């Protein structure tokens, strides 16, 4: 079989407004963990009724206390739900994918931390504004087939959710056509899901965490492998995540994914370093038992990390967080923003080299990515924050921008080479 393999360009969303606290709240929801540092957000208990209950149903009801993300009331009253505007509901980068015959075009968030391929659809209620979105119309695709009895639902820690039904159709990713790929059509989207400019999500984690019931469906990469859309010798995909800050570097800040091959220009003459992954939880998870902050080597026995392209920040344990910001002059923890802040006038030579272990070899965060977004009052929200009570690190774009990442699904391993990024600019535009 011939393989039409090309880069899938990752395009910066011009409407994206970076916010440290909003990005952190998004992660509290996505991974449903409890913060361990002080701030307005916390994980509380909420009583939910299950079974037969309500008027005329006096027996058989069951009350359960569910952990949900909540926000303290600054006026001193009872804590309440987290408003949609408090979390980052938009994607910083999007990739173009087409679905159906003739093809309908969508801008999707490629996410190695989830395993659903869902899109906005004509099945959404008329009350949902679709302005600015590409909406999939299954009636306009001759290759769409409904999957009877299958539904999907993504629920986050604050109770927000997206759900709908399922069908199959042809999906074109960078010229590579996946036949009869399961597509999850959105019928309901809570405000947290509907306020961004993207048209949905393409999950690149393992299908064991796909949300379709009664039976999870194969992910696009799993189908690429099953249909031999990509070579048997290269059952993998890669992520090269650039930044607007890199426009003066040799790669000009280009950002892309590849499927089925390693990009030689991205390798830049280097041999990838690989480590086995543990995919038992569905993630790209590997051992990460050391970290370095400047000349300080920190031992982290038994620690693991996951690589997540759907996360802007990097989250690590509290002791490592403290060590990192202790090494940055003038940095502080801010209770109101629930995160560590760095002085906006920090210079590159004042920032330490921070690196994380990938199964025996450490790879550094670019110094410019230690700063993330304007925090006001002469400070910048840091790109590395607390993982709360999560038992593993989440290494998102803050760290991934420093490497060319290789997700080798066929060999169950994660690989990396260092990105060539000679210029570093830790400044962030005011208000961004």
Short mmCIF file of N, CA and C in Angstrom, two decimals, residues 30-31 110-115 202-209 219-222 225 230 234-239 257-259 274-288 303-310 357-359 392-396 399-400 403 405-416:
data_model
loop_
_atom_site.label_atom_id
_atom_site.label_comp_id
_atom_site.label_asym_id
_atom_site.label_seq_id
_atom_site.Cartn_x
_atom_site.Cartn_y
_atom_site.Cartn_z
N UNK A 30 -10.17 18.55 34.17
CA UNK A 30 -9.85 17.45 33.25
C UNK A 30 -9.38 16.21 34.00
N UNK A 31 -8.50 16.41 34.99
CA UNK A 31 -7.94 15.27 35.72
C UNK A 31 -8.58 15.05 37.09
N UNK A 110 -5.68 18.36 19.07
CA UNK A 110 -5.06 17.04 19.15
C UNK A 110 -4.56 16.84 20.58
N UNK A 111 -5.05 15.80 21.25
CA UNK A 111 -4.87 15.68 22.70
C UNK A 111 -4.41 14.27 23.08
N UNK A 112 -3.16 14.13 23.52
CA UNK A 112 -2.67 12.81 23.96
C UNK A 112 -3.14 12.45 25.36
N UNK A 113 -3.94 13.32 25.97
CA UNK A 113 -4.49 13.03 27.29
C UNK A 113 -5.92 12.55 27.27
N UNK A 114 -6.48 12.31 26.08
CA UNK A 114 -7.84 11.79 25.97
C UNK A 114 -7.95 10.92 24.72
N UNK A 115 -9.09 10.22 24.59
CA UNK A 115 -9.19 9.21 23.53
C UNK A 115 -10.50 9.28 22.76
N UNK A 202 -9.56 15.62 18.91
CA UNK A 202 -9.10 14.34 18.40
C UNK A 202 -8.14 13.73 19.42
N UNK A 203 -8.60 12.68 20.11
CA UNK A 203 -7.82 12.07 21.18
C UNK A 203 -6.74 11.15 20.65
N UNK A 204 -5.55 11.27 21.25
CA UNK A 204 -4.39 10.48 20.85
C UNK A 204 -3.87 9.59 21.98
N UNK A 205 -4.66 9.49 23.06
CA UNK A 205 -4.33 8.53 24.11
C UNK A 205 -4.80 7.14 23.66
N UNK A 206 -4.70 6.16 24.53
CA UNK A 206 -5.12 4.79 24.19
C UNK A 206 -6.64 4.64 24.34
N UNK A 207 -7.22 3.81 23.47
CA UNK A 207 -8.67 3.67 23.40
C UNK A 207 -9.33 3.11 24.64
N UNK A 208 -8.56 2.59 25.57
CA UNK A 208 -9.15 2.06 26.81
C UNK A 208 -9.85 3.13 27.61
N UNK A 209 -9.53 4.43 27.38
CA UNK A 209 -10.20 5.50 28.12
C UNK A 209 -11.22 6.23 27.24
N UNK A 219 -9.42 4.43 18.48
CA UNK A 219 -8.99 5.80 18.20
C UNK A 219 -8.50 5.89 16.76
N UNK A 220 -8.33 7.11 16.23
CA UNK A 220 -7.80 7.25 14.88
C UNK A 220 -6.45 6.55 14.68
N UNK A 221 -5.53 6.67 15.65
CA UNK A 221 -4.23 6.02 15.48
C UNK A 221 -4.37 4.50 15.51
N UNK A 222 -5.22 3.98 16.38
CA UNK A 222 -5.44 2.53 16.41
C UNK A 222 -5.99 2.04 15.08
N UNK A 225 -3.30 1.99 12.35
CA UNK A 225 -2.46 0.79 12.47
C UNK A 225 -3.21 -0.43 11.94
N UNK A 230 -0.53 3.45 7.96
CA UNK A 230 0.86 3.85 8.21
C UNK A 230 1.72 2.59 8.20
N UNK A 234 6.57 1.78 11.33
CA UNK A 234 6.46 3.09 11.97
C UNK A 234 5.05 3.33 12.46
N UNK A 235 4.60 2.49 13.39
CA UNK A 235 3.26 2.64 13.94
C UNK A 235 3.31 3.67 15.07
N UNK A 236 3.46 4.92 14.66
CA UNK A 236 3.73 5.99 15.62
C UNK A 236 3.20 7.32 15.09
N UNK A 237 3.17 8.30 15.98
CA UNK A 237 2.94 9.69 15.58
C UNK A 237 3.89 10.56 16.37
N UNK A 238 4.13 11.77 15.90
CA UNK A 238 5.08 12.66 16.56
C UNK A 238 4.48 14.06 16.71
N UNK A 239 5.02 14.81 17.67
CA UNK A 239 4.55 16.17 17.92
C UNK A 239 5.75 17.11 18.02
N UNK A 257 2.26 17.89 13.62
CA UNK A 257 2.25 16.47 13.97
C UNK A 257 2.62 15.69 12.71
N UNK A 258 3.18 14.50 12.89
CA UNK A 258 3.31 13.55 11.79
C UNK A 258 2.70 12.22 12.23
N UNK A 259 2.22 11.45 11.26
CA UNK A 259 1.68 10.12 11.53
C UNK A 259 2.36 9.13 10.60
N UNK A 274 14.59 6.63 23.71
CA UNK A 274 13.30 6.00 23.97
C UNK A 274 13.24 5.41 25.38
N UNK A 275 12.02 5.39 25.93
CA UNK A 275 11.77 4.71 27.18
C UNK A 275 10.43 3.99 27.09
N UNK A 276 10.29 2.82 27.71
CA UNK A 276 9.01 2.12 27.68
C UNK A 276 7.92 2.94 28.36
N UNK A 277 6.69 2.76 27.92
CA UNK A 277 5.55 3.43 28.58
C UNK A 277 4.67 2.40 29.27
N UNK A 278 3.91 2.89 30.24
CA UNK A 278 2.87 2.10 30.90
C UNK A 278 1.54 2.69 30.44
N UNK A 279 0.82 1.96 29.60
CA UNK A 279 -0.45 2.49 29.08
C UNK A 279 -1.67 1.89 29.79
N UNK A 280 -1.45 1.32 30.97
CA UNK A 280 -2.54 0.65 31.69
C UNK A 280 -3.66 1.61 32.09
N UNK A 281 -3.34 2.91 32.23
CA UNK A 281 -4.36 3.92 32.54
C UNK A 281 -4.82 4.65 31.28
N UNK A 282 -4.31 4.23 30.12
CA UNK A 282 -4.69 4.86 28.86
C UNK A 282 -3.80 6.00 28.44
N UNK A 283 -2.84 6.40 29.30
CA UNK A 283 -2.00 7.56 29.02
C UNK A 283 -0.62 7.15 28.49
N UNK A 284 0.10 8.15 28.00
CA UNK A 284 1.50 7.98 27.62
C UNK A 284 2.35 8.25 28.86
N UNK A 285 2.47 7.22 29.70
CA UNK A 285 3.05 7.37 31.03
C UNK A 285 4.39 6.65 31.11
N UNK A 286 5.39 7.33 31.70
CA UNK A 286 6.73 6.76 31.79
C UNK A 286 7.37 7.12 33.14
N UNK A 287 8.42 6.40 33.49
CA UNK A 287 9.14 6.68 34.74
C UNK A 287 9.85 8.03 34.64
N UNK A 288 9.79 8.78 35.73
CA UNK A 288 10.45 10.09 35.80
C UNK A 288 10.94 10.28 37.23
N UNK A 303 8.43 7.96 40.99
CA UNK A 303 7.61 8.95 40.30
C UNK A 303 7.42 8.59 38.83
N UNK A 304 6.24 8.94 38.30
CA UNK A 304 5.96 8.79 36.88
C UNK A 304 5.40 10.09 36.32
N UNK A 305 5.37 10.20 35.00
CA UNK A 305 4.84 11.37 34.33
C UNK A 305 4.08 10.95 33.08
N UNK A 306 3.14 11.78 32.65
CA UNK A 306 2.49 11.55 31.37
C UNK A 306 2.76 12.74 30.44
N UNK A 307 2.89 12.46 29.15
CA UNK A 307 3.06 13.50 28.14
C UNK A 307 1.68 13.83 27.58
N UNK A 308 1.27 15.11 27.70
CA UNK A 308 -0.09 15.50 27.35
C UNK A 308 -0.08 16.75 26.46
N UNK A 309 -0.33 16.55 25.16
CA UNK A 309 -0.35 17.67 24.22
C UNK A 309 -1.60 18.54 24.39
N UNK A 310 -2.58 18.08 25.16
CA UNK A 310 -3.79 18.86 25.39
C UNK A 310 -3.71 19.72 26.63
N UNK A 357 13.20 13.91 34.10
CA UNK A 357 13.68 12.60 33.65
C UNK A 357 12.65 11.91 32.76
N UNK A 358 13.14 11.31 31.67
CA UNK A 358 12.32 10.48 30.80
C UNK A 358 12.97 9.10 30.77
N UNK A 359 12.65 8.28 31.75
CA UNK A 359 13.15 6.91 31.78
C UNK A 359 14.66 6.77 31.78
N UNK A 392 0.87 11.45 39.66
CA UNK A 392 1.86 11.52 38.58
C UNK A 392 1.96 12.96 38.06
N UNK A 393 3.09 13.26 37.40
CA UNK A 393 3.27 14.57 36.77
C UNK A 393 2.49 14.62 35.46
N UNK A 394 2.09 15.83 35.07
CA UNK A 394 1.53 16.07 33.74
C UNK A 394 2.48 17.01 33.01
N UNK A 395 3.12 16.50 31.99
CA UNK A 395 4.08 17.30 31.23
C UNK A 395 3.41 17.74 29.93
N UNK A 396 2.88 18.97 29.96
CA UNK A 396 2.20 19.53 28.82
C UNK A 396 3.11 20.38 27.96
N UNK A 399 6.68 21.81 28.76
CA UNK A 399 7.84 20.92 28.60
C UNK A 399 7.98 20.42 27.17
N UNK A 400 6.88 20.08 26.54
CA UNK A 400 6.93 19.48 25.20
C UNK A 400 7.53 20.42 24.16
N UNK A 403 11.19 19.70 23.12
CA UNK A 403 11.62 18.45 22.49
C UNK A 403 10.83 18.21 21.21
N UNK A 405 8.73 15.19 20.18
CA UNK A 405 8.18 14.06 20.93
C UNK A 405 7.71 12.96 19.99
N UNK A 406 8.05 11.71 20.32
CA UNK A 406 7.70 10.56 19.49
C UNK A 406 6.83 9.60 20.30
N UNK A 407 5.60 9.40 19.84
CA UNK A 407 4.65 8.53 20.52
C UNK A 407 4.58 7.23 19.71
N UNK A 408 5.41 6.26 20.08
CA UNK A 408 5.57 5.02 19.31
C UNK A 408 4.58 3.98 19.84
N UNK A 409 3.40 3.96 19.24
CA UNK A 409 2.33 3.09 19.72
C UNK A 409 2.64 1.62 19.46
N UNK A 410 3.25 1.34 18.30
CA UNK A 410 3.54 -0.05 17.95
C UNK A 410 4.51 -0.72 18.89
N UNK A 411 5.46 0.05 19.41
CA UNK A 411 6.49 -0.50 20.31
C UNK A 411 6.29 -0.10 21.77
N UNK A 412 5.14 0.54 22.07
CA UNK A 412 4.81 0.97 23.44
C UNK A 412 5.99 1.70 24.10
N UNK A 413 6.42 2.77 23.45
CA UNK A 413 7.52 3.56 24.00
C UNK A 413 7.34 5.02 23.62
N UNK A 414 7.97 5.87 24.41
CA UNK A 414 7.97 7.31 24.17
C UNK A 414 9.39 7.75 23.88
N UNK A 415 9.57 8.57 22.86
CA UNK A 415 10.90 9.01 22.49
C UNK A 415 11.00 10.52 22.41
N UNK A 416 12.23 11.01 22.47
CA UNK A 416 12.45 12.46 22.42
C UNK A 416 13.83 12.79 21.90
#
